[in-house]
């Protein structure tokens, strides 16, 4: 087989222009070019040398969360802070002062539930506004990257919110036969 002819300047110019956009918008093409550069594929034959088969990583198994604990917590928020009453109320018809007064009651009760039944702490210990660097392997379920996220770690940025994590939770024990779907019983005054 003979060597291919060397293309002229204008052919190379337009080829480079076309290849630039193909490289930019075609992942398979870009990957092949990178493999050629690393010697994994020979440019003349386009054949790949044998590669050891690697097991593909499995997507994490999703499990359905039982609703009982969430319903119990929602019931506690209603009991102590009238949370559902407040959320379900059409607040558009009330003045800002009335809403502010209601929010104080809801806030106080919900905060009591949180402090009585959960021990929370920040995800990050640094103060908000601090510069932080995240290295490869950071916990993406505990840290959300925002802004212009490009490339691979390490990432450097500003801590906008420290995040919250539950360190301990102690919900009250439920009596046998208790229906957790009843968040607040109906009240009838006699």
Short mmCIF file of C-alpha atoms in Angstrom, two decimals, residues 1-188:
data_model
loop_
_atom_site.label_atom_id
_atom_site.label_comp_id
_atom_site.label_asym_id
_atom_site.label_seq_id
_atom_site.Cartn_x
_atom_site.Cartn_y
_atom_site.Cartn_z
CA UNK A 1 0.00 0.00 0.00
CA UNK A 2 1.40 3.43 -0.90
CA UNK A 3 1.59 6.47 1.39
CA UNK A 4 -1.32 8.91 0.96
CA UNK A 5 -0.50 12.17 -0.80
CA UNK A 6 0.26 15.14 1.47
CA UNK A 7 -2.58 17.67 1.13
CA UNK A 8 -1.85 21.28 0.22
CA UNK A 9 -2.24 24.31 2.50
CA UNK A 10 -5.84 25.22 1.57
CA UNK A 11 -6.99 21.62 1.83
CA UNK A 12 -5.40 21.39 5.29
CA UNK A 13 -6.92 24.76 6.27
CA UNK A 14 -10.49 23.72 5.41
CA UNK A 15 -9.91 20.24 6.81
CA UNK A 16 -8.75 21.75 10.13
CA UNK A 17 -11.80 24.01 10.19
CA UNK A 18 -14.17 21.08 9.59
CA UNK A 19 -12.35 18.77 12.00
CA UNK A 20 -12.47 21.46 14.71
CA UNK A 21 -16.28 21.46 14.73
CA UNK A 22 -16.50 17.70 14.33
CA UNK A 23 -14.13 17.30 17.31
CA UNK A 24 -16.18 19.80 19.31
CA UNK A 25 -19.62 18.28 18.65
CA UNK A 26 -18.94 14.56 18.06
CA UNK A 27 -17.80 12.68 21.17
CA UNK A 28 -16.97 9.47 19.31
CA UNK A 29 -14.77 11.32 16.80
CA UNK A 30 -13.01 13.27 19.56
CA UNK A 31 -12.42 10.05 21.49
CA UNK A 32 -10.96 8.35 18.42
CA UNK A 33 -8.60 11.28 17.80
CA UNK A 34 -7.45 11.15 21.43
CA UNK A 35 -6.89 7.38 21.21
CA UNK A 36 -4.82 7.89 18.03
CA UNK A 37 -2.73 10.46 19.92
CA UNK A 38 -2.15 7.97 22.75
CA UNK A 39 -1.23 5.21 20.31
CA UNK A 40 -4.24 3.08 21.21
CA UNK A 41 -5.42 3.20 17.59
CA UNK A 42 -3.08 3.27 14.64
CA UNK A 43 -3.98 6.14 12.35
CA UNK A 44 -3.10 4.28 9.16
CA UNK A 45 -5.33 1.22 9.71
CA UNK A 46 -7.97 2.50 12.08
CA UNK A 47 -7.71 -0.83 13.93
CA UNK A 48 -7.63 -0.96 17.68
CA UNK A 49 -5.22 -3.19 19.51
CA UNK A 50 -6.95 -5.70 21.80
CA UNK A 51 -8.08 -4.09 25.03
CA UNK A 52 -8.79 -5.91 28.25
CA UNK A 53 -12.51 -6.01 28.88
CA UNK A 54 -13.46 -4.08 32.00
CA UNK A 55 -16.71 -4.73 33.80
CA UNK A 56 -19.08 -1.82 33.37
CA UNK A 57 -20.07 -0.07 36.53
CA UNK A 58 -23.63 -0.71 37.52
CA UNK A 59 -25.98 2.16 38.19
CA UNK A 60 -26.83 2.35 41.89
CA UNK A 61 -29.89 0.34 42.82
CA UNK A 62 -32.75 2.58 43.83
CA UNK A 63 -34.92 1.50 46.69
CA UNK A 64 -38.30 2.83 47.59
CA UNK A 65 -38.32 4.67 50.90
CA UNK A 66 -41.17 3.68 53.19
CA UNK A 67 -43.34 6.73 53.89
CA UNK A 68 -43.98 6.03 57.59
CA UNK A 69 -41.12 8.11 59.01
CA UNK A 70 -41.81 11.01 56.66
CA UNK A 71 -45.49 10.96 57.56
CA UNK A 72 -44.64 10.79 61.26
CA UNK A 73 -42.33 13.80 60.92
CA UNK A 74 -44.98 15.70 58.96
CA UNK A 75 -47.49 14.89 61.71
CA UNK A 76 -45.09 16.26 64.35
CA UNK A 77 -44.57 19.45 62.32
CA UNK A 78 -48.35 19.87 62.13
CA UNK A 79 -48.85 19.11 65.83
CA UNK A 80 -46.20 21.53 67.10
CA UNK A 81 -46.06 24.16 64.37
CA UNK A 82 -49.38 23.93 62.49
CA UNK A 83 -47.17 23.48 59.42
CA UNK A 84 -49.78 21.95 57.09
CA UNK A 85 -52.43 24.46 58.18
CA UNK A 86 -50.06 27.28 57.24
CA UNK A 87 -48.93 25.78 53.91
CA UNK A 88 -52.48 24.94 52.83
CA UNK A 89 -53.83 28.38 53.77
CA UNK A 90 -54.31 30.92 50.96
CA UNK A 91 -52.12 33.67 52.42
CA UNK A 92 -52.82 36.13 49.60
CA UNK A 93 -55.88 37.45 51.44
CA UNK A 94 -53.95 38.27 54.63
CA UNK A 95 -51.83 41.32 55.42
CA UNK A 96 -48.08 41.02 55.71
CA UNK A 97 -48.37 41.66 59.46
CA UNK A 98 -50.84 38.77 59.88
CA UNK A 99 -48.60 36.46 57.85
CA UNK A 100 -45.57 37.54 59.87
CA UNK A 101 -47.36 36.72 63.13
CA UNK A 102 -48.39 33.30 61.79
CA UNK A 103 -44.87 32.57 60.57
CA UNK A 104 -43.54 33.15 64.09
CA UNK A 105 -45.83 30.44 65.48
CA UNK A 106 -45.04 28.02 62.62
CA UNK A 107 -41.30 28.71 62.89
CA UNK A 108 -41.23 28.21 66.66
CA UNK A 109 -43.14 24.92 66.49
CA UNK A 110 -41.21 23.49 63.53
CA UNK A 111 -37.91 24.47 65.12
CA UNK A 112 -38.97 22.70 68.32
CA UNK A 113 -39.69 19.50 66.35
CA UNK A 114 -36.33 19.73 64.62
CA UNK A 115 -34.42 20.26 67.87
CA UNK A 116 -36.40 17.63 69.82
CA UNK A 117 -36.09 14.85 67.25
CA UNK A 118 -33.02 15.52 65.12
CA UNK A 119 -29.44 16.48 65.66
CA UNK A 120 -28.32 18.41 62.61
CA UNK A 121 -25.00 19.86 61.59
CA UNK A 122 -23.43 21.56 58.60
CA UNK A 123 -22.12 19.53 55.66
CA UNK A 124 -19.08 21.84 55.45
CA UNK A 125 -17.37 23.35 58.51
CA UNK A 126 -15.95 26.43 56.74
CA UNK A 127 -17.77 29.75 57.02
CA UNK A 128 -19.97 30.81 54.12
CA UNK A 129 -17.93 32.97 51.76
CA UNK A 130 -14.73 30.95 52.35
CA UNK A 131 -12.71 29.66 49.39
CA UNK A 132 -12.70 25.85 49.19
CA UNK A 133 -11.06 23.26 46.94
CA UNK A 134 -12.75 19.96 46.13
CA UNK A 135 -10.49 17.11 45.09
CA UNK A 136 -11.38 14.04 43.05
CA UNK A 137 -13.68 11.70 44.94
CA UNK A 138 -15.66 14.40 46.76
CA UNK A 139 -19.16 13.36 47.83
CA UNK A 140 -21.43 14.66 45.07
CA UNK A 141 -24.51 13.78 47.13
CA UNK A 142 -23.36 16.17 49.88
CA UNK A 143 -21.95 18.95 47.67
CA UNK A 144 -23.73 20.59 44.74
CA UNK A 145 -21.54 22.48 42.30
CA UNK A 146 -23.12 25.59 40.79
CA UNK A 147 -21.95 28.18 38.30
CA UNK A 148 -19.62 27.23 35.46
CA UNK A 149 -18.82 23.57 36.10
CA UNK A 150 -16.28 22.41 33.50
CA UNK A 151 -13.64 19.71 33.56
CA UNK A 152 -12.52 17.37 36.31
CA UNK A 153 -11.56 17.97 39.96
CA UNK A 154 -9.90 19.64 41.72
CA UNK A 155 -12.52 22.41 41.70
CA UNK A 156 -12.03 25.69 43.57
CA UNK A 157 -14.87 27.99 44.47
CA UNK A 158 -16.68 29.96 47.15
CA UNK A 159 -18.84 28.24 49.77
CA UNK A 160 -22.28 29.78 49.27
CA UNK A 161 -24.18 27.53 51.71
CA UNK A 162 -22.72 25.14 54.28
CA UNK A 163 -25.49 22.58 53.74
CA UNK A 164 -27.29 20.55 56.39
CA UNK A 165 -26.89 16.94 57.43
CA UNK A 166 -28.87 14.90 59.96
CA UNK A 167 -26.43 13.34 62.41
CA UNK A 168 -29.05 11.64 64.56
CA UNK A 169 -32.81 11.20 64.42
CA UNK A 170 -35.09 9.94 67.18
CA UNK A 171 -38.75 9.84 66.27
CA UNK A 172 -41.28 8.74 68.89
CA UNK A 173 -42.27 5.06 68.88
CA UNK A 174 -45.62 4.40 67.26
CA UNK A 175 -48.45 2.62 69.03
CA UNK A 176 -49.64 -0.60 67.41
CA UNK A 177 -52.34 0.20 64.86
CA UNK A 178 -51.50 3.92 64.68
CA UNK A 179 -52.34 5.27 61.21
CA UNK A 180 -49.41 7.50 60.22
CA UNK A 181 -51.44 8.79 57.27
CA UNK A 182 -53.60 10.77 59.70
CA UNK A 183 -51.26 13.74 60.14
CA UNK A 184 -53.64 15.64 62.40
CA UNK A 185 -56.97 14.28 63.61
CA UNK A 186 -60.10 16.25 62.91
CA UNK A 187 -61.20 18.19 66.01
CA UNK A 188 -64.79 18.30 67.16
#
